[in-house]
Amino acid sequence: RIFTIGYLRPHNKSSRFSMADASASAPISTGVSKTPAEFLKAIKGKPVQVKLNSGVDYRGILACLDGYMNIAMEQTEEYVNGQLKNKYGDAFIRGNNVLYISSIGQSK
């Protein structure tokens, strides 16, 4: 199941997204009633795919993230055009580069 949250990015650079904003939003229509904040809490410590605006994908374990969508990952792999390019122990991704986050490897 893929659950994207790319639409939560601010429309202008001066506005900021916070976890409080996410919990105040309406549930997402994906067959499961879950707010974006609940989704983000649920995927901490689990395998995720992070797609950047540039098209590069990073896959690994989500260690933590903040209200600016800055992401820390462990056991990170970098994919360019679907091909594995690099492996990193830990990686930090600046939030303004994130297009979406999706959970991977979970059948639930």
mmCIF file of C-alpha atoms in Angstrom, residues 8 10 12-18 21 67-68 94 96:
data_model
loop_
_atom_site.group_PDB
_atom_site.id
_atom_site.type_symbol
_atom_site.label_atom_id
_atom_site.label_comp_id
_atom_site.label_asym_id
_atom_site.label_seq_id
_atom_site.Cartn_x
_atom_site.Cartn_y
_atom_site.Cartn_z
ATOM 1 C CA LEU A 8 0.967 18.709 2.517
ATOM 2 C CA PRO A 10 3.312 24.575 1.697
ATOM 3 C CA ASN A 12 4.602 29.305 -0.725
ATOM 4 C CA LYS A 13 8.047 29.246 0.801
ATOM 5 C CA SER A 14 7.157 31.542 3.685
ATOM 6 C CA SER A 15 4.478 29.233 5.127
ATOM 7 C CA ARG A 16 5.475 26.283 7.276
ATOM 8 C CA PHE A 17 3.847 22.907 7.822
ATOM 9 C CA SER A 18 3.666 21.599 11.367
ATOM 10 C CA ASP A 21 -1.525 21.257 10.979
ATOM 11 C CA GLY A 67 7.334 19.552 10.994
ATOM 12 C CA TYR A 68 9.405 20.852 8.077
ATOM 13 C CA ARG A 94 16.007 18.358 3.766
ATOM 14 C CA ASN A 96 11.892 21.184 0.926
#
